[in-house]
CSV table of C-alpha atoms and ligand atoms in Angstrom, one decimal:
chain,number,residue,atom,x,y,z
A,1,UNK,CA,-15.9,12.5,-19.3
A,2,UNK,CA,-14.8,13.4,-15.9
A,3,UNK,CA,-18.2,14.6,-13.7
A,4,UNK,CA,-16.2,14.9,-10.7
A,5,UNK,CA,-17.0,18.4,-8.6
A,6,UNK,CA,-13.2,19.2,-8.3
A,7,UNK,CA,-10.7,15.6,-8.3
A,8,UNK,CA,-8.6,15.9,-11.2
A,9,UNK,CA,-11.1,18.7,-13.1
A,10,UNK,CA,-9.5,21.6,-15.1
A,11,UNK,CA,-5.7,22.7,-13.1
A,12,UNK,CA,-6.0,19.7,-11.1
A,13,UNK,CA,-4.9,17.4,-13.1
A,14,UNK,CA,-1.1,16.6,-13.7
A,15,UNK,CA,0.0,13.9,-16.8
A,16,UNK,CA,3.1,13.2,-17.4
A,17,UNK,CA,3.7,9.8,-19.8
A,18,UNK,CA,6.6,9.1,-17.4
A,19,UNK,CA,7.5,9.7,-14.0
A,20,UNK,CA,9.7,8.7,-11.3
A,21,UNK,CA,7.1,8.5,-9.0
A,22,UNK,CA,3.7,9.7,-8.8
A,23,UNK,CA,3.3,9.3,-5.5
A,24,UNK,CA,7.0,11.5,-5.0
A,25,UNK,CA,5.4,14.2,-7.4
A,26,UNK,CA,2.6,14.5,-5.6
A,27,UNK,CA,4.3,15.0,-2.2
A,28,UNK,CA,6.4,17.8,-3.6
A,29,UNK,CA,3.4,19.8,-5.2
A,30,UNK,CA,1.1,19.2,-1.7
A,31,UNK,CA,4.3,20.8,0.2
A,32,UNK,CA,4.4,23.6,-2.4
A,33,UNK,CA,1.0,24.3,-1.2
A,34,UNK,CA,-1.2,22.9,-4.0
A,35,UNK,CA,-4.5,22.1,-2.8
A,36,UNK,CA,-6.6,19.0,-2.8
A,37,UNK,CA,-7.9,17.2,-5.4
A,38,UNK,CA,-5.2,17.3,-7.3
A,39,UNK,CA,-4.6,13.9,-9.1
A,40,UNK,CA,-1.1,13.5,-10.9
A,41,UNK,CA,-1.6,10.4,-13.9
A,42,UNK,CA,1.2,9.0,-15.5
A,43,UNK,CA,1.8,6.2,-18.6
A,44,UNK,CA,4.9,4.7,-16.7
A,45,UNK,CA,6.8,5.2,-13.1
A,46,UNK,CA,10.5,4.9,-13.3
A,47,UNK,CA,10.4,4.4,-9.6
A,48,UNK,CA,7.4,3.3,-8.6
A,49,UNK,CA,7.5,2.9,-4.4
A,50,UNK,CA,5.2,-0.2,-3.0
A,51,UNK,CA,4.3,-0.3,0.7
A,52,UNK,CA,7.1,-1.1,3.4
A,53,UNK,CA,9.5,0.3,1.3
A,54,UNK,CA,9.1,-2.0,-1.8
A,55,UNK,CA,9.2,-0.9,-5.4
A,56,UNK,CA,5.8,-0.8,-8.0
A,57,UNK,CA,6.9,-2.0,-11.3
A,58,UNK,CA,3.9,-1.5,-13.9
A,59,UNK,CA,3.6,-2.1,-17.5
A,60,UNK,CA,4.0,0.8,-19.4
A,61,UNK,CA,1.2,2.5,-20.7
A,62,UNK,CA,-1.1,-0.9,-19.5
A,63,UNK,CA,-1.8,0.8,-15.5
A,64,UNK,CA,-3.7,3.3,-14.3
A,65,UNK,CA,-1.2,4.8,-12.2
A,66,UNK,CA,-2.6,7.7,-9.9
A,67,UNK,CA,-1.7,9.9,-7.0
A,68,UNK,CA,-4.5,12.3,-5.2
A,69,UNK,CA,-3.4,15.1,-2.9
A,70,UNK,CA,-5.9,15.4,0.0
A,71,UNK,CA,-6.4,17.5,3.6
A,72,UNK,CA,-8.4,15.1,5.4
A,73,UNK,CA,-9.8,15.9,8.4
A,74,UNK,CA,-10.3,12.5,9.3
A,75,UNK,CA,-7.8,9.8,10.7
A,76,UNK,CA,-5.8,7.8,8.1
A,77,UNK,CA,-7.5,4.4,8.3
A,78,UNK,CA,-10.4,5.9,6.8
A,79,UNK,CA,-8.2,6.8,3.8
A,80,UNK,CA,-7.0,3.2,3.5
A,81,UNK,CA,-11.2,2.2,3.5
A,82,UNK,CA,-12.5,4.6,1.2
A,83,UNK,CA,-9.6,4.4,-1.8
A,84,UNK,CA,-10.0,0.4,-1.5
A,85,UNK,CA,-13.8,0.7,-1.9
A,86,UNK,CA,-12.9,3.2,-4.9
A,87,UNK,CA,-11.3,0.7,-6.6
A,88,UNK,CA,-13.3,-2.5,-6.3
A,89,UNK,CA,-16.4,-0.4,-7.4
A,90,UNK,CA,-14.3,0.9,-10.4
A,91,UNK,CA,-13.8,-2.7,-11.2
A,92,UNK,CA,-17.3,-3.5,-11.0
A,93,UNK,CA,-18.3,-0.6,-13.2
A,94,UNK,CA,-16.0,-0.9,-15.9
A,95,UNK,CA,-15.4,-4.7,-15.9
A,96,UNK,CA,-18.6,-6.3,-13.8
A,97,UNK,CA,-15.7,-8.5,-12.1
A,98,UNK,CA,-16.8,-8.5,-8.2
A,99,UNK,CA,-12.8,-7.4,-6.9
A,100,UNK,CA,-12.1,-8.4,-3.0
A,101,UNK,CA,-9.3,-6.1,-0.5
A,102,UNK,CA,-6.7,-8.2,1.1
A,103,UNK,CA,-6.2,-6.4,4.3
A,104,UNK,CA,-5.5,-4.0,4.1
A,105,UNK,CA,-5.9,-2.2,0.8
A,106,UNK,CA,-4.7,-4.8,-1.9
A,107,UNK,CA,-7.5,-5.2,-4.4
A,108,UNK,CA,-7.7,-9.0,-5.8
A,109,UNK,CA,-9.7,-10.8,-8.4
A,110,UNK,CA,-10.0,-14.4,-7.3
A,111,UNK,CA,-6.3,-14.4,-5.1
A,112,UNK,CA,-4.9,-12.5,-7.6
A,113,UNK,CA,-3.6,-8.7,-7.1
A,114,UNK,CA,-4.6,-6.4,-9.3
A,115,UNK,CA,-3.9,-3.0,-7.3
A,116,UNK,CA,-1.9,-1.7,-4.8
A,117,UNK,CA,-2.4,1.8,-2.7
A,118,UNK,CA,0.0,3.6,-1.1
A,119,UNK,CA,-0.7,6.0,1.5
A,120,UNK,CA,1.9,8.6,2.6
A,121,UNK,CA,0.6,11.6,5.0
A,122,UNK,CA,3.6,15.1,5.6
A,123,UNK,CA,3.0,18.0,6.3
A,124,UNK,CA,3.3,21.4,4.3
A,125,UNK,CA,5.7,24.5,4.4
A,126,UNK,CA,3.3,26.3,6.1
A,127,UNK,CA,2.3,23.3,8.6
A,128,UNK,CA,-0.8,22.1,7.2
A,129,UNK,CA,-1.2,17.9,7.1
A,130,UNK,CA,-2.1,16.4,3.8
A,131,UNK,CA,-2.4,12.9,2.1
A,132,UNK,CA,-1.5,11.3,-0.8
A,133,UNK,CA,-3.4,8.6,-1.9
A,134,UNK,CA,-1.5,6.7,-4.5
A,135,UNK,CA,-3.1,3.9,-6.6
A,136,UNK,CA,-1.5,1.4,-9.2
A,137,UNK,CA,-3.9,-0.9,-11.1
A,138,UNK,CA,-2.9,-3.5,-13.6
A,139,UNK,CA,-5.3,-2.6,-15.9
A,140,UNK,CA,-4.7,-4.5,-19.6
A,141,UNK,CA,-1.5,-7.0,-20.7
A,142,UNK,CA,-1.4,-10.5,-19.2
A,143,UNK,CA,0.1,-11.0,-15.8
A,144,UNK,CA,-0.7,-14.7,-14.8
A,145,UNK,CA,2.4,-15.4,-13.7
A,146,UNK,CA,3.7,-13.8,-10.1
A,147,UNK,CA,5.1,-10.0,-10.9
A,148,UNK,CA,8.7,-10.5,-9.1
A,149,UNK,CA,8.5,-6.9,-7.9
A,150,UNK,CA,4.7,-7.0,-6.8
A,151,UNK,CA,5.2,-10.3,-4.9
A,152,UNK,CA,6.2,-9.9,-1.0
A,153,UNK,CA,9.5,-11.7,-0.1
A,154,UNK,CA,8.3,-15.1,1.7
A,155,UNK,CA,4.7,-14.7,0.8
A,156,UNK,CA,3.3,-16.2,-2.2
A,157,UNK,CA,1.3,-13.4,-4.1
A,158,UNK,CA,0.3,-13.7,-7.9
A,159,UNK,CA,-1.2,-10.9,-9.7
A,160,UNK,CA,-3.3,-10.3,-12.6
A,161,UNK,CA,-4.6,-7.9,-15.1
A,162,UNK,CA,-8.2,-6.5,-15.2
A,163,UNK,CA,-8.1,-7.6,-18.8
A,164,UNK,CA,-7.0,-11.5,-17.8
A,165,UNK,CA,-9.7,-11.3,-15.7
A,166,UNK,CA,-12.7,-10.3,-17.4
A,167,UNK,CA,-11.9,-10.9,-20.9
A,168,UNK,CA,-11.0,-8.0,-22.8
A,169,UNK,CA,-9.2,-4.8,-22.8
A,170,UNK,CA,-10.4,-2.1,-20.4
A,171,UNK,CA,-10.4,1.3,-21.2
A,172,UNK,CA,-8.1,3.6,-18.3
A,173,UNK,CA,-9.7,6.3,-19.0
A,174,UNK,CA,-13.4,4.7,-18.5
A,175,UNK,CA,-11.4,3.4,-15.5
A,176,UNK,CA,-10.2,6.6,-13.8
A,177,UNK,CA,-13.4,8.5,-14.1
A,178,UNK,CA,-15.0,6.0,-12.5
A,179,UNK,CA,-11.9,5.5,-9.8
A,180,UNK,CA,-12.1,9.4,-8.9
A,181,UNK,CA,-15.6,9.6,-8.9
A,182,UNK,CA,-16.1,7.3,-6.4
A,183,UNK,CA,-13.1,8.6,-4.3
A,184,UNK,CA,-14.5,11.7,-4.7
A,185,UNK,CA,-18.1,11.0,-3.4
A,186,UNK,CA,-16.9,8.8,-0.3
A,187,UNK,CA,-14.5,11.4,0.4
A,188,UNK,CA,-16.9,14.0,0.5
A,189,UNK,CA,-18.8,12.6,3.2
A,190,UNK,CA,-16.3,11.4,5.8
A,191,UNK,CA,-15.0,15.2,5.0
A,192,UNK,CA,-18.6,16.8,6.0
A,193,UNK,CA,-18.8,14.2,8.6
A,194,UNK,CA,-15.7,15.3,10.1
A,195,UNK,CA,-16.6,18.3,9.9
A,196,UNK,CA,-20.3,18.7,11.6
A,197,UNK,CA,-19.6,17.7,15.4
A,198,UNK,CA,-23.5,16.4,14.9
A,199,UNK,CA,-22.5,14.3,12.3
A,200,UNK,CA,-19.3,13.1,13.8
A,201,UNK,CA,-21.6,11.7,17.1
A,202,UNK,CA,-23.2,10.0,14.8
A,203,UNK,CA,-20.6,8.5,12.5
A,204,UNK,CA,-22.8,7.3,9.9
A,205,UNK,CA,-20.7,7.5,6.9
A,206,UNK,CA,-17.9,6.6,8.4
A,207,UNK,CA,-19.6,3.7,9.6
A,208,UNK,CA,-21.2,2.6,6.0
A,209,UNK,CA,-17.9,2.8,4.0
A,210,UNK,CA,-15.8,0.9,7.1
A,211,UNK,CA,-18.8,-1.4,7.1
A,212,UNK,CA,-18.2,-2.0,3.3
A,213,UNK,CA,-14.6,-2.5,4.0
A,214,UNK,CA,-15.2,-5.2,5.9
A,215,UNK,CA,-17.2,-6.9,3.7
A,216,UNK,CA,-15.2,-7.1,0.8
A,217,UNK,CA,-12.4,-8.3,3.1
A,218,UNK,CA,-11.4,-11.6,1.5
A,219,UNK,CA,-9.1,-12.2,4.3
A,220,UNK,CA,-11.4,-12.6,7.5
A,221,UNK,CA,-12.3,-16.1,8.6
A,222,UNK,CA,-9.1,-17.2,6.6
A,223,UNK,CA,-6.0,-18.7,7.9
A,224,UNK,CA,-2.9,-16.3,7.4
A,225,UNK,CA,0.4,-15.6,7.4
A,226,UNK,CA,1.4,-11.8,8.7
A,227,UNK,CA,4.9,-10.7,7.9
A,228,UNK,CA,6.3,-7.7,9.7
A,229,UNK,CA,9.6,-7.2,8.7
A,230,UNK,CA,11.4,-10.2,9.6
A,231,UNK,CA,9.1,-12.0,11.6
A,232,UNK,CA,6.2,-14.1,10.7
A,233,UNK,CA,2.8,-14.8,12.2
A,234,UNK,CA,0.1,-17.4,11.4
A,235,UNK,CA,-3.1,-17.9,12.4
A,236,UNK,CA,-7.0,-16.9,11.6
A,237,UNK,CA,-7.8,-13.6,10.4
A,238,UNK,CA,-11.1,-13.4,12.9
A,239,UNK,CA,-12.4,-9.8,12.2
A,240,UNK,CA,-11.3,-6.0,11.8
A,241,UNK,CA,-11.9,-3.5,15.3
A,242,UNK,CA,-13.4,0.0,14.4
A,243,UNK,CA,-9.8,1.4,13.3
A,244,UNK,CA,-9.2,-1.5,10.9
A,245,UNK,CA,-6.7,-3.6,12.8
A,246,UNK,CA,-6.9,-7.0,12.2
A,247,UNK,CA,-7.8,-9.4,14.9
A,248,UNK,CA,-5.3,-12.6,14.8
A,249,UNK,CA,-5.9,-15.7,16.2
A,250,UNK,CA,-2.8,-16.9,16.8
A,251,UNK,CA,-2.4,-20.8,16.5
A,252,UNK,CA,-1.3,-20.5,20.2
A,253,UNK,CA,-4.5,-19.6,20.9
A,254,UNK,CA,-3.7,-15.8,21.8
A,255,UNK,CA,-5.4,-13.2,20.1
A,256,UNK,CA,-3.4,-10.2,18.7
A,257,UNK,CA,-4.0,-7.2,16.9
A,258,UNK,CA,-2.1,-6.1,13.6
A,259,UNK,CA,-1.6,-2.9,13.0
A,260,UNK,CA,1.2,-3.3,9.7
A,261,UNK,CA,2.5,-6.1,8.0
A,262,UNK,CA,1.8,-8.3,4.7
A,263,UNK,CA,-0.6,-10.8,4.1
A,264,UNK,CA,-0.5,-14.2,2.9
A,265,UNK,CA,-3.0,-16.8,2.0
A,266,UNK,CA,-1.1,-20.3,2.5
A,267,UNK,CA,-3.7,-22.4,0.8
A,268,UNK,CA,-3.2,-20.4,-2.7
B,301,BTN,C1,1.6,-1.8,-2.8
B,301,BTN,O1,0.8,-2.7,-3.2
B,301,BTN,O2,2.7,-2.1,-2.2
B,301,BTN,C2,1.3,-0.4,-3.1
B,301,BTN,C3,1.6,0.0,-4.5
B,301,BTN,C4,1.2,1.4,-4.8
B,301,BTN,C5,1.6,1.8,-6.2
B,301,BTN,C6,1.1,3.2,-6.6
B,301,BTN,S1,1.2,3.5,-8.3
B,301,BTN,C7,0.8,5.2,-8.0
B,301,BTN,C8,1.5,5.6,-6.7
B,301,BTN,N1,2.9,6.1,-7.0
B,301,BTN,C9,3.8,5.3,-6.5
B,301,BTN,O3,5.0,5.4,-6.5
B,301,BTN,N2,3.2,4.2,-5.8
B,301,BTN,C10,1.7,4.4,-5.9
């Protein structure tokens, strides 16, 4: 039962057992105008997009496959914080499996991924900026072995199934009532934050959830590799700053900041 105050309750919520992509269907409805809150769920995507341009293959009818139109007031690395945090506590709650983010929003079990977000911000007809916050979680099936089209080109990246990883089959619905509710609660108080200029000074929320972010990072204090396109970087993940840039201590001793790219654990 869905006991969300308006995320995916009564005309805001869009199913379609297939779909090219959620993420594409959600775009064209938020520049139609439809408001936030609106959470478009599908069985199957036929063209799921990944981040950097990738594709998202899932397993039909095993995913929770999920795209929520939002009008943040609030800048987009908050987004990237709050939907992470969303998932790993929908893990907790419907599995009691304790899920990590791999900077910056891939949710793993152990070094395995089990979701992926996609965040994609446009503008409407009428010039009003919007989100969509797309999340894909490999929720039943067995995926021990690498999924070709969820691994990153030079980067060693298995994923898993919630159900490989706790044991038995989870239930998606259980799963996105729990995902939306807790989207919907952060969400609610980075939006009043944003909102009260009081508030804002003080940035508590804001501060809490990035806070929590950073300690479900599993990829501070670890040595990395950072693609970006065609390059590579290595060196040790030694923090996030206050946007969520990711502070790299460069074997060469140099310390840069990474704003993009895709992460790899070398020892896995
Ligand atoms: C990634 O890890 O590269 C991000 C994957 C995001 C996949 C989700 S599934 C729901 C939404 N619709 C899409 O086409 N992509 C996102």
């Amino acid at each position: 039962q869905l006991d969300t105050r308006f995320f995916g309750i009564g005309n805001h919520l869009v199913f379609l057992s297939t779909v090219d992509s959620t993420n594409v269907l959600a775009m064209q409805l938020a520049q139609d105008g439809s408001e936030e809150g609106v959470v478009v769920l599908t069985d199957s995507q036929t063209a799921g997009k990944g981040r950097l341009g990738r594709h998202w293959v899932d397993q039909p009818g095993h995913s929770v496959i999920s795209s929520t139109i939002l009008r943040p007031f609030f800048p987009p690395y908050h987004l990237i914080m709050f939907a992470s945090l969303a998932v790993v506590d929908a893990i907790a709650d419907t599995c009691g499996v304790a899920a990590t983010i791999k900077w910056p929003n891939d949710v793993l079990v152990g070094d395995r991924k089990v979701a992926g977000i996609l965040i994609e911000t446009s503008r409407d007809r009428s010039g009003r900026g919007f989100a969509i916050v797309g999340i894909g979680v490999n929720v039943n099936g067995d995926f021990t072995e690498a999924i070709p089209s969820q691994a990153v080109p030079g980067l060693t990246q298995a994923a898993t199934t919630l159900q490989s990883a706790c044991g038995h089959r989870v239930s998606r619905e259980f799963f996105i009532t729990r995902l939306l509710q807790h989207m919907e609660s952060s969400y609610l108080l980075l939006q009043q934050e944003a909102q009260d200029p009081l508030a804002q000074a003080y940035g508590s929320s804001s501060r809490l959830i990035r806070e929590r972010w950073r300690n479900q990072l599993s990829t501070l204090g670890r040595t990395i590799q950072v693609r970006q396109g065609d390059s590579m970087l290595s060196g040790i993940a030694e923090d996030v700053d206050e946007h969520g840039e990711l502070l790299l201590r460069c074997h060469s001793g140099d310390r840069v900041s990474i704003t993009w790219g895709d992460i790899g654990y070398p020892t896995q």
